[in-house]
Amino acid sequence: RTSWSADVSLDDPSTGTRLMPVEDDALLIGVAGRMSSSLLRLGDNSACEHGGERGRVHVKRKVLNRLPHDWTGYAGLDLLVLYDPDWNRLTVHQSRAIADWVTNGGRLLIVLGTRPLPASGRIAELVPFRPGPLRQIKIPASALSAWGFGRAVANAGAEVSCWPLDGAAKAGWAADGGKSSFFAYGPVAFGKVAVLGFDPYLLVRRTGGPAAPGRPYLGAQPARSASELARFWTAQLRHVLGPRQIRHEPGGGGGDPDYAYYGGFELGR
């Protein structure tokens, strides 16, 4: 018998925007922190796969200081991405909520860009090692080829400013990048956490100096479209996602032209 019911309007009164329902066979990824058009447009070039079914990929942005303060606020997400966030803007309650959600089965990707991982706090406790100091590392040609970059780019290699994750393997996590690990992932209680030690935007920028803590990439302009980073994102996200997986599929159709204007996650499940 029905113990509780409610009617929910798909019109968000705070913004006047019609909310988008998320299908059962779709993937919902929330992003908080710095803006990343390549990640927010990932739905245009990917698809969800689950139980032999194909679904859409929805990537929605959430303003950092509007993140939920209770772990149940993340329950509708398949993945939360903290993209080079200003850690000082996260409250103790938000950090605790994210950590509680992960230990209860949530999936979290942390992208380190201009700011290092905090030395302490609930989110820092999810990572069983400390990233090294910022330095230039060379991405292997094999990785660049796997991410869909052309032979010329792969042969030339790419140097990026990275917080090396060399301690990941000793902590029992899987790590990519050889001697200078740039991506690592591992289980945390019932959930999973991954850390990316550099901003993927560095792979597609034309100009601008190396990253420095707290300094944006002044003068940097994308040299390639967001679609050319889609293969990179799908390769990394597959390591941290759960039963609902993601695959690279140009023209996947999950994109939303109004992605930048959504005020919250659409909790469709």
PDB file of C-alpha atoms in Angstrom:
ATOM      1  CA  ARG A   1       0.000   0.000   0.000  1.00  0.00           C
ATOM      2  CA  THR A   2       1.092   3.587  -0.518  1.00  0.00           C
ATOM      3  CA  SER A   3       2.650   5.044   2.616  1.00  0.00           C
ATOM      4  CA  TRP A   4       3.718   8.386   1.145  1.00  0.00           C
ATOM      5  CA  SER A   5       3.053  10.257  -2.057  1.00  0.00           C
ATOM      6  CA  ALA A   6       3.603  13.727  -3.451  1.00  0.00           C
ATOM      7  CA  ASP A   7       3.153  15.626  -6.684  1.00  0.00           C
ATOM      8  CA  VAL A   8       6.342  17.289  -7.926  1.00  0.00           C
ATOM      9  CA  SER A   9       6.292  20.042 -10.532  1.00  0.00           C
ATOM     10  CA  LEU A  10       8.960  19.889 -13.218  1.00  0.00           C
ATOM     11  CA  ASP A  11       9.049  23.685 -13.266  1.00  0.00           C
ATOM     12  CA  ASP A  12      11.723  25.065 -10.927  1.00  0.00           C
ATOM     13  CA  PRO A  13      10.131  28.170  -9.349  1.00  0.00           C
ATOM     14  CA  SER A  14      13.524  29.580  -8.335  1.00  0.00           C
ATOM     15  CA  THR A  15      14.791  29.865 -11.913  1.00  0.00           C
ATOM     16  CA  GLY A  16      11.739  29.509 -14.128  1.00  0.00           C
ATOM     17  CA  THR A  17      13.511  26.573 -15.792  1.00  0.00           C
ATOM     18  CA  ARG A  18      11.736  23.346 -16.581  1.00  0.00           C
ATOM     19  CA  LEU A  19      13.586  20.486 -14.900  1.00  0.00           C
ATOM     20  CA  MET A  20      14.649  17.491 -16.935  1.00  0.00           C
ATOM     21  CA  PRO A  21      13.581  14.026 -15.712  1.00  0.00           C
ATOM     22  CA  VAL A  22      16.356  11.418 -15.723  1.00  0.00           C
ATOM     23  CA  GLU A  23      15.371   8.059 -17.179  1.00  0.00           C
ATOM     24  CA  ASP A  24      16.023   4.756 -15.387  1.00  0.00           C
ATOM     25  CA  ASP A  25      18.534   3.732 -18.050  1.00  0.00           C
ATOM     26  CA  ALA A  26      20.385   7.070 -17.990  1.00  0.00           C
ATOM     27  CA  LEU A  27      23.526   8.230 -16.213  1.00  0.00           C
ATOM     28  CA  LEU A  28      23.462  11.335 -14.006  1.00  0.00           C
ATOM     29  CA  ILE A  29      26.780  13.059 -13.268  1.00  0.00           C
ATOM     30  CA  GLY A  30      26.993  16.128 -11.043  1.00  0.00           C
ATOM     31  CA  VAL A  31      29.864  18.604 -11.362  1.00  0.00           C
ATOM     32  CA  ALA A  32      30.868  21.201  -8.774  1.00  0.00           C
ATOM     33  CA  GLY A  33      33.836  23.545  -8.789  1.00  0.00           C
ATOM     34  CA  ARG A  34      35.445  25.236 -11.757  1.00  0.00           C
ATOM     35  CA  MET A  35      33.637  25.338 -15.076  1.00  0.00           C
ATOM     36  CA  SER A  36      34.615  22.656 -17.615  1.00  0.00           C
ATOM     37  CA  SER A  37      32.768  22.848 -20.914  1.00  0.00           C
ATOM     38  CA  SER A  38      34.344  19.594 -22.144  1.00  0.00           C
ATOM     39  CA  LEU A  39      32.928  17.680 -19.172  1.00  0.00           C
ATOM     40  CA  LEU A  40      29.576  19.451 -19.115  1.00  0.00           C
ATOM     41  CA  ARG A  41      29.116  18.674 -22.833  1.00  0.00           C
ATOM     42  CA  LEU A  42      30.118  15.040 -22.404  1.00  0.00           C
ATOM     43  CA  GLY A  43      26.548  13.880 -23.012  1.00  0.00           C
ATOM     44  CA  ASP A  44      26.859  14.979 -26.641  1.00  0.00           C
ATOM     45  CA  ASN A  45      29.551  12.366 -27.257  1.00  0.00           C
ATOM     46  CA  SER A  46      28.789   9.482 -24.927  1.00  0.00           C
ATOM     47  CA  ALA A  47      26.089   7.021 -23.923  1.00  0.00           C
ATOM     48  CA  CYS A  48      25.161   5.032 -20.836  1.00  0.00           C
ATOM     49  CA  GLU A  49      25.252   1.247 -20.972  1.00  0.00           C
ATOM     50  CA  HIS A  50      23.554  -0.909 -18.365  1.00  0.00           C
ATOM     51  CA  GLY A  51      22.213  -4.443 -18.619  1.00  0.00           C
ATOM     52  CA  GLY A  52      22.500  -4.435 -22.391  1.00  0.00           C
ATOM     53  CA  GLU A  53      20.446  -1.246 -22.653  1.00  0.00           C
ATOM     54  CA  ARG A  54      21.608   2.107 -24.018  1.00  0.00           C
ATOM     55  CA  GLY A  55      20.699   5.359 -22.299  1.00  0.00           C
ATOM     56  CA  ARG A  56      21.632   9.011 -22.219  1.00  0.00           C
ATOM     57  CA  VAL A  57      24.337  10.711 -20.171  1.00  0.00           C
ATOM     58  CA  HIS A  58      23.262  13.810 -18.253  1.00  0.00           C
ATOM     59  CA  VAL A  59      25.974  16.063 -16.812  1.00  0.00           C
ATOM     60  CA  LYS A  60      24.691  18.853 -14.573  1.00  0.00           C
ATOM     61  CA  ARG A  61      26.535  21.622 -12.796  1.00  0.00           C
ATOM     62  CA  LYS A  62      25.972  22.628  -9.168  1.00  0.00           C
ATOM     63  CA  VAL A  63      27.316  25.822  -7.607  1.00  0.00           C
ATOM     64  CA  LEU A  64      29.807  24.811  -4.929  1.00  0.00           C
ATOM     65  CA  ASN A  65      28.189  26.633  -2.023  1.00  0.00           C
ATOM     66  CA  ARG A  66      24.804  25.124  -2.966  1.00  0.00           C
ATOM     67  CA  LEU A  67      25.911  21.517  -2.581  1.00  0.00           C
ATOM     68  CA  PRO A  68      23.669  19.493  -0.240  1.00  0.00           C
ATOM     69  CA  HIS A  69      24.557  19.371   3.459  1.00  0.00           C
ATOM     70  CA  ASP A  70      23.186  15.835   3.910  1.00  0.00           C
ATOM     71  CA  TRP A  71      24.354  12.683   2.138  1.00  0.00           C
ATOM     72  CA  THR A  72      20.844  11.873   0.936  1.00  0.00           C
ATOM     73  CA  GLY A  73      21.055  14.926  -1.327  1.00  0.00           C
ATOM     74  CA  TYR A  74      23.537  13.019  -3.514  1.00  0.00           C
ATOM     75  CA  ALA A  75      21.573   9.770  -3.641  1.00  0.00           C
ATOM     76  CA  GLY A  76      20.295  10.382  -7.191  1.00  0.00           C
ATOM     77  CA  LEU A  77      23.793  10.786  -8.637  1.00  0.00           C
ATOM     78  CA  ASP A  78      25.792   8.076 -10.355  1.00  0.00           C
ATOM     79  CA  LEU A  79      28.929  10.203  -9.947  1.00  0.00           C
ATOM     80  CA  LEU A  80      29.974  13.477  -8.336  1.00  0.00           C
ATOM     81  CA  VAL A  81      32.935  15.359  -9.832  1.00  0.00           C
ATOM     82  CA  LEU A  82      34.728  17.957  -7.712  1.00  0.00           C
ATOM     83  CA  TYR A  83      36.533  19.870 -10.464  1.00  0.00           C
ATOM     84  CA  ASP A  84      39.398  21.976  -9.056  1.00  0.00           C
ATOM     85  CA  PRO A  85      37.115  23.345  -6.323  1.00  0.00           C
ATOM     86  CA  ASP A  86      37.956  26.115  -3.886  1.00  0.00           C
ATOM     87  CA  TRP A  87      38.156  23.818  -0.882  1.00  0.00           C
ATOM     88  CA  ASN A  88      37.752  26.732   1.520  1.00  0.00           C
ATOM     89  CA  ARG A  89      34.213  27.267   0.219  1.00  0.00           C
ATOM     90  CA  LEU A  90      33.093  23.778   1.199  1.00  0.00           C
ATOM     91  CA  THR A  91      31.562  23.735   4.654  1.00  0.00           C
ATOM     92  CA  VAL A  92      32.241  21.042   7.227  1.00  0.00           C
ATOM     93  CA  HIS A  93      28.672  19.804   6.741  1.00  0.00           C
ATOM     94  CA  GLN A  94      29.049  19.548   2.952  1.00  0.00           C
ATOM     95  CA  SER A  95      32.353  17.680   3.240  1.00  0.00           C
ATOM     96  CA  ARG A  96      30.855  15.287   5.766  1.00  0.00           C
ATOM     97  CA  ALA A  97      27.800  14.724   3.561  1.00  0.00           C
ATOM     98  CA  ILE A  98      29.967  13.873   0.535  1.00  0.00           C
ATOM     99  CA  ALA A  99      32.163  11.529   2.595  1.00  0.00           C
ATOM    100  CA  ASP A 100      29.135   9.797   4.126  1.00  0.00           C
ATOM    101  CA  TRP A 101      27.589   9.366   0.675  1.00  0.00           C
ATOM    102  CA  VAL A 102      30.795   7.807  -0.691  1.00  0.00           C
ATOM    103  CA  THR A 103      31.150   5.360   2.191  1.00  0.00           C
ATOM    104  CA  ASN A 104      27.518   4.355   1.649  1.00  0.00           C
ATOM    105  CA  GLY A 105      28.193   3.494  -1.996  1.00  0.00           C
ATOM    106  CA  GLY A 106      28.663   6.829  -3.797  1.00  0.00           C
ATOM    107  CA  ARG A 107      31.204   7.461  -6.558  1.00  0.00           C
ATOM    108  CA  LEU A 108      33.497  10.512  -6.462  1.00  0.00           C
ATOM    109  CA  LEU A 109      36.066  11.927  -8.902  1.00  0.00           C
ATOM    110  CA  ILE A 110      38.408  14.665  -7.680  1.00  0.00           C
ATOM    111  CA  VAL A 111      40.152  16.737 -10.376  1.00  0.00           C
ATOM    112  CA  LEU A 112      43.166  18.617  -9.027  1.00  0.00           C
ATOM    113  CA  GLY A 113      43.968  21.743 -11.032  1.00  0.00           C
ATOM    114  CA  THR A 114      45.284  24.928  -9.470  1.00  0.00           C
ATOM    115  CA  ARG A 115      44.625  23.819  -5.895  1.00  0.00           C
ATOM    116  CA  PRO A 116      46.057  20.835  -4.010  1.00  0.00           C
ATOM    117  CA  LEU A 117      44.009  18.349  -2.061  1.00  0.00           C
ATOM    118  CA  PRO A 118      43.458  19.608   1.501  1.00  0.00           C
ATOM    119  CA  ALA A 119      45.798  18.149   4.093  1.00  0.00           C
ATOM    120  CA  SER A 120      42.922  17.295   6.416  1.00  0.00           C
ATOM    121  CA  GLY A 121      39.146  17.005   6.504  1.00  0.00           C
ATOM    122  CA  ARG A 122      36.553  14.367   5.651  1.00  0.00           C
ATOM    123  CA  ILE A 123      37.170  14.472   1.893  1.00  0.00           C
ATOM    124  CA  ALA A 124      40.949  14.258   2.360  1.00  0.00           C
ATOM    125  CA  GLU A 125      40.388  11.176   4.522  1.00  0.00           C
ATOM    126  CA  LEU A 126      38.813   9.415   1.534  1.00  0.00           C
ATOM    127  CA  VAL A 127      42.212   9.414  -0.227  1.00  0.00           C
ATOM    128  CA  PRO A 128      44.740   7.094   1.503  1.00  0.00           C
ATOM    129  CA  PHE A 129      47.830   8.942   0.224  1.00  0.00           C
ATOM    130  CA  ARG A 130      49.056  12.495  -0.283  1.00  0.00           C
ATOM    131  CA  PRO A 131      49.579  13.872  -3.807  1.00  0.00           C
ATOM    132  CA  GLY A 132      53.066  15.230  -4.396  1.00  0.00           C
ATOM    133  CA  PRO A 133      53.975  18.887  -5.052  1.00  0.00           C
ATOM    134  CA  LEU A 134      52.974  20.426  -8.381  1.00  0.00           C
ATOM    135  CA  ARG A 135      55.438  19.684 -11.183  1.00  0.00           C
ATOM    136  CA  GLN A 136      55.607  19.192 -14.936  1.00  0.00           C
ATOM    137  CA  ILE A 137      55.129  15.614 -16.112  1.00  0.00           C
ATOM    138  CA  LYS A 138      54.973  14.111 -19.581  1.00  0.00           C
ATOM    139  CA  ILE A 139      51.877  12.148 -20.538  1.00  0.00           C
ATOM    140  CA  PRO A 140      52.905   8.863 -22.242  1.00  0.00           C
ATOM    141  CA  ALA A 141      52.247   8.572 -25.969  1.00  0.00           C
ATOM    142  CA  SER A 142      50.277   5.367 -25.359  1.00  0.00           C
ATOM    143  CA  ALA A 143      47.833   7.247 -23.131  1.00  0.00           C
ATOM    144  CA  LEU A 144      47.393  10.076 -25.637  1.00  0.00           C
ATOM    145  CA  SER A 145      46.676   7.569 -28.411  1.00  0.00           C
ATOM    146  CA  ALA A 146      44.136   5.741 -26.260  1.00  0.00           C
ATOM    147  CA  TRP A 147      42.389   9.054 -25.575  1.00  0.00           C
ATOM    148  CA  GLY A 148      41.920   9.643 -29.301  1.00  0.00           C
ATOM    149  CA  PHE A 149      44.611  12.234 -29.970  1.00  0.00           C
ATOM    150  CA  GLY A 150      46.257  11.996 -33.377  1.00  0.00           C
ATOM    151  CA  ARG A 151      49.582  10.318 -34.064  1.00  0.00           C
ATOM    152  CA  ALA A 152      51.423  13.633 -34.345  1.00  0.00           C
ATOM    153  CA  VAL A 153      50.224  14.750 -30.910  1.00  0.00           C
ATOM    154  CA  ALA A 154      50.913  11.351 -29.363  1.00  0.00           C
ATOM    155  CA  ASN A 155      54.430  11.166 -30.805  1.00  0.00           C
ATOM    156  CA  ALA A 156      55.235  14.686 -29.645  1.00  0.00           C
ATOM    157  CA  GLY A 157      53.850  13.950 -26.199  1.00  0.00           C
ATOM    158  CA  ALA A 158      52.238  16.431 -23.855  1.00  0.00           C
ATOM    159  CA  GLU A 159      53.587  18.050 -20.716  1.00  0.00           C
ATOM    160  CA  VAL A 160      51.134  19.153 -18.055  1.00  0.00           C
ATOM    161  CA  SER A 161      51.344  20.647 -14.583  1.00  0.00           C
ATOM    162  CA  CYS A 162      50.385  17.769 -12.312  1.00  0.00           C
ATOM    163  CA  TRP A 163      50.076  16.871  -8.646  1.00  0.00           C
ATOM    164  CA  PRO A 164      51.757  13.420  -8.873  1.00  0.00           C
ATOM    165  CA  LEU A 165      49.896  10.533  -7.292  1.00  0.00           C
ATOM    166  CA  ASP A 166      52.963   8.370  -6.730  1.00  0.00           C
ATOM    167  CA  GLY A 167      51.771   7.101  -3.352  1.00  0.00           C
ATOM    168  CA  ALA A 168      48.605   5.543  -4.755  1.00  0.00           C
ATOM    169  CA  ALA A 169      50.058   2.125  -5.553  1.00  0.00           C
ATOM    170  CA  LYS A 170      51.551   1.704  -2.075  1.00  0.00           C
ATOM    171  CA  ALA A 171      48.136   2.533  -0.622  1.00  0.00           C
ATOM    172  CA  GLY A 172      46.547  -0.283  -2.618  1.00  0.00           C
ATOM    173  CA  TRP A 173      44.971   1.850  -5.335  1.00  0.00           C
ATOM    174  CA  ALA A 174      45.307   1.323  -9.076  1.00  0.00           C
ATOM    175  CA  ALA A 175      47.337   4.062 -10.766  1.00  0.00           C
ATOM    176  CA  ASP A 176      48.042   5.182 -14.337  1.00  0.00           C
ATOM    177  CA  GLY A 177      51.070   7.099 -15.546  1.00  0.00           C
ATOM    178  CA  GLY A 178      54.081   4.962 -14.677  1.00  0.00           C
ATOM    179  CA  LYS A 179      56.717   6.626 -12.504  1.00  0.00           C
ATOM    180  CA  SER A 180      54.676   9.828 -12.279  1.00  0.00           C
ATOM    181  CA  SER A 181      51.129   8.631 -11.702  1.00  0.00           C
ATOM    182  CA  PHE A 182      48.527  11.146 -12.868  1.00  0.00           C
ATOM    183  CA  PHE A 183      45.327   9.143 -12.260  1.00  0.00           C
ATOM    184  CA  ALA A 184      44.465   6.794  -9.396  1.00  0.00           C
ATOM    185  CA  TYR A 185      41.346   5.089  -8.112  1.00  0.00           C
ATOM    186  CA  GLY A 186      40.308   2.656  -5.432  1.00  0.00           C
ATOM    187  CA  PRO A 187      37.494   1.469  -3.158  1.00  0.00           C
ATOM    188  CA  VAL A 188      36.402   3.410  -0.084  1.00  0.00           C
ATOM    189  CA  ALA A 189      34.054   1.361   2.114  1.00  0.00           C
ATOM    190  CA  PHE A 190      31.047   0.633  -0.157  1.00  0.00           C
ATOM    191  CA  GLY A 191      31.922   3.413  -2.611  1.00  0.00           C
ATOM    192  CA  LYS A 192      34.765   4.373  -4.907  1.00  0.00           C
ATOM    193  CA  VAL A 193      37.002   7.420  -5.320  1.00  0.00           C
ATOM    194  CA  ALA A 194      39.268   8.493  -8.181  1.00  0.00           C
ATOM    195  CA  VAL A 195      41.791  11.340  -8.294  1.00  0.00           C
ATOM    196  CA  LEU A 196      43.039  13.036 -11.466  1.00  0.00           C
ATOM    197  CA  GLY A 197      46.249  14.945 -10.801  1.00  0.00           C
ATOM    198  CA  PHE A 198      45.962  17.490 -13.627  1.00  0.00           C
ATOM    199  CA  ASP A 199      43.356  19.578 -15.388  1.00  0.00           C
ATOM    200  CA  PRO A 200      42.506  17.970 -18.768  1.00  0.00           C
ATOM    201  CA  TYR A 201      42.071  21.490 -20.156  1.00  0.00           C
ATOM    202  CA  LEU A 202      45.879  21.570 -20.323  1.00  0.00           C
ATOM    203  CA  LEU A 203      45.726  18.974 -23.095  1.00  0.00           C
ATOM    204  CA  VAL A 204      43.786  21.256 -25.430  1.00  0.00           C
ATOM    205  CA  ARG A 205      44.962  24.777 -24.669  1.00  0.00           C
ATOM    206  CA  ARG A 206      47.052  26.829 -27.062  1.00  0.00           C
ATOM    207  CA  THR A 207      48.514  29.450 -24.773  1.00  0.00           C
ATOM    208  CA  GLY A 208      48.848  30.347 -21.138  1.00  0.00           C
ATOM    209  CA  GLY A 209      51.491  29.633 -18.531  1.00  0.00           C
ATOM    210  CA  PRO A 210      51.734  26.580 -16.315  1.00  0.00           C
ATOM    211  CA  ALA A 211      49.234  26.149 -13.535  1.00  0.00           C
ATOM    212  CA  ALA A 212      49.931  27.692 -10.174  1.00  0.00           C
ATOM    213  CA  PRO A 213      47.910  27.349  -6.963  1.00  0.00           C
ATOM    214  CA  GLY A 214      45.044  29.809  -7.020  1.00  0.00           C
ATOM    215  CA  ARG A 215      45.907  31.238 -10.453  1.00  0.00           C
ATOM    216  CA  PRO A 216      43.605  30.692 -13.456  1.00  0.00           C
ATOM    217  CA  TYR A 217      44.819  29.833 -16.938  1.00  0.00           C
ATOM    218  CA  LEU A 218      45.006  33.396 -18.244  1.00  0.00           C
ATOM    219  CA  GLY A 219      44.979  33.661 -22.017  1.00  0.00           C
ATOM    220  CA  ALA A 220      44.319  29.970 -22.562  1.00  0.00           C
ATOM    221  CA  GLN A 221      42.119  29.163 -25.546  1.00  0.00           C
ATOM    222  CA  PRO A 222      40.786  25.681 -26.424  1.00  0.00           C
ATOM    223  CA  ALA A 223      42.605  24.317 -29.473  1.00  0.00           C
ATOM    224  CA  ARG A 224      40.177  21.439 -29.935  1.00  0.00           C
ATOM    225  CA  SER A 225      36.469  21.072 -29.438  1.00  0.00           C
ATOM    226  CA  ALA A 226      34.956  19.478 -26.359  1.00  0.00           C
ATOM    227  CA  SER A 227      34.179  16.416 -28.461  1.00  0.00           C
ATOM    228  CA  GLU A 228      37.885  15.619 -28.712  1.00  0.00           C
ATOM    229  CA  LEU A 229      38.179  15.309 -24.940  1.00  0.00           C
ATOM    230  CA  ALA A 230      35.159  13.017 -24.735  1.00  0.00           C
ATOM    231  CA  ARG A 231      37.241   9.886 -25.247  1.00  0.00           C
ATOM    232  CA  PHE A 232      39.548  11.006 -22.426  1.00  0.00           C
ATOM    233  CA  TRP A 233      36.661  11.562 -20.019  1.00  0.00           C
ATOM    234  CA  THR A 234      34.918   8.283 -20.811  1.00  0.00           C
ATOM    235  CA  ALA A 235      38.179   6.364 -20.319  1.00  0.00           C
ATOM    236  CA  GLN A 236      38.679   7.841 -16.840  1.00  0.00           C
ATOM    237  CA  LEU A 237      35.069   7.704 -15.697  1.00  0.00           C
ATOM    238  CA  ARG A 238      34.747   4.002 -16.482  1.00  0.00           C
ATOM    239  CA  HIS A 239      37.177   3.275 -13.633  1.00  0.00           C
ATOM    240  CA  VAL A 240      35.018   4.917 -10.973  1.00  0.00           C
ATOM    241  CA  LEU A 241      31.437   4.381 -12.160  1.00  0.00           C
ATOM    242  CA  GLY A 242      29.265   1.553 -10.878  1.00  0.00           C
ATOM    243  CA  PRO A 243      26.859  -0.802 -12.682  1.00  0.00           C
ATOM    244  CA  ARG A 244      25.743   2.010 -14.989  1.00  0.00           C
ATOM    245  CA  GLN A 245      28.716   2.553 -17.271  1.00  0.00           C
ATOM    246  CA  ILE A 246      29.679   5.087 -19.905  1.00  0.00           C
ATOM    247  CA  ARG A 247      31.014   4.616 -23.416  1.00  0.00           C
ATOM    248  CA  HIS A 248      32.372   6.995 -26.027  1.00  0.00           C
ATOM    249  CA  GLU A 249      29.732   7.573 -28.686  1.00  0.00           C
ATOM    250  CA  PRO A 250      29.900  10.685 -30.896  1.00  0.00           C
ATOM    251  CA  GLY A 251      26.463  12.253 -31.143  1.00  0.00           C
ATOM    252  CA  GLY A 252      25.221  10.409 -28.062  1.00  0.00           C
ATOM    253  CA  GLY A 253      22.458  12.958 -27.667  1.00  0.00           C
ATOM    254  CA  GLY A 254      22.542  13.447 -23.905  1.00  0.00           C
ATOM    255  CA  GLY A 255      23.716  17.028 -24.067  1.00  0.00           C
ATOM    256  CA  ASP A 256      21.692  19.976 -22.890  1.00  0.00           C
ATOM    257  CA  PRO A 257      22.231  23.447 -24.414  1.00  0.00           C
ATOM    258  CA  ASP A 258      21.131  25.037 -21.133  1.00  0.00           C
ATOM    259  CA  TYR A 259      23.572  23.050 -18.991  1.00  0.00           C
ATOM    260  CA  ALA A 260      25.118  26.158 -17.430  1.00  0.00           C
ATOM    261  CA  TYR A 261      21.831  27.448 -16.052  1.00  0.00           C
ATOM    262  CA  TYR A 262      20.617  24.533 -13.972  1.00  0.00           C
ATOM    263  CA  GLY A 263      20.613  25.398 -10.303  1.00  0.00           C
ATOM    264  CA  GLY A 264      20.607  21.842  -8.957  1.00  0.00           C
ATOM    265  CA  PHE A 265      20.865  18.167  -9.664  1.00  0.00           C
ATOM    266  CA  GLU A 266      17.789  16.544 -11.187  1.00  0.00           C
ATOM    267  CA  LEU A 267      17.286  13.546  -8.935  1.00  0.00           C
ATOM    268  CA  GLY A 268      15.431  11.259 -11.293  1.00  0.00           C
ATOM    269  CA  ARG A 269      15.943   8.013  -9.422  1.00  0.00           C
TER     270      ARG A 269
END
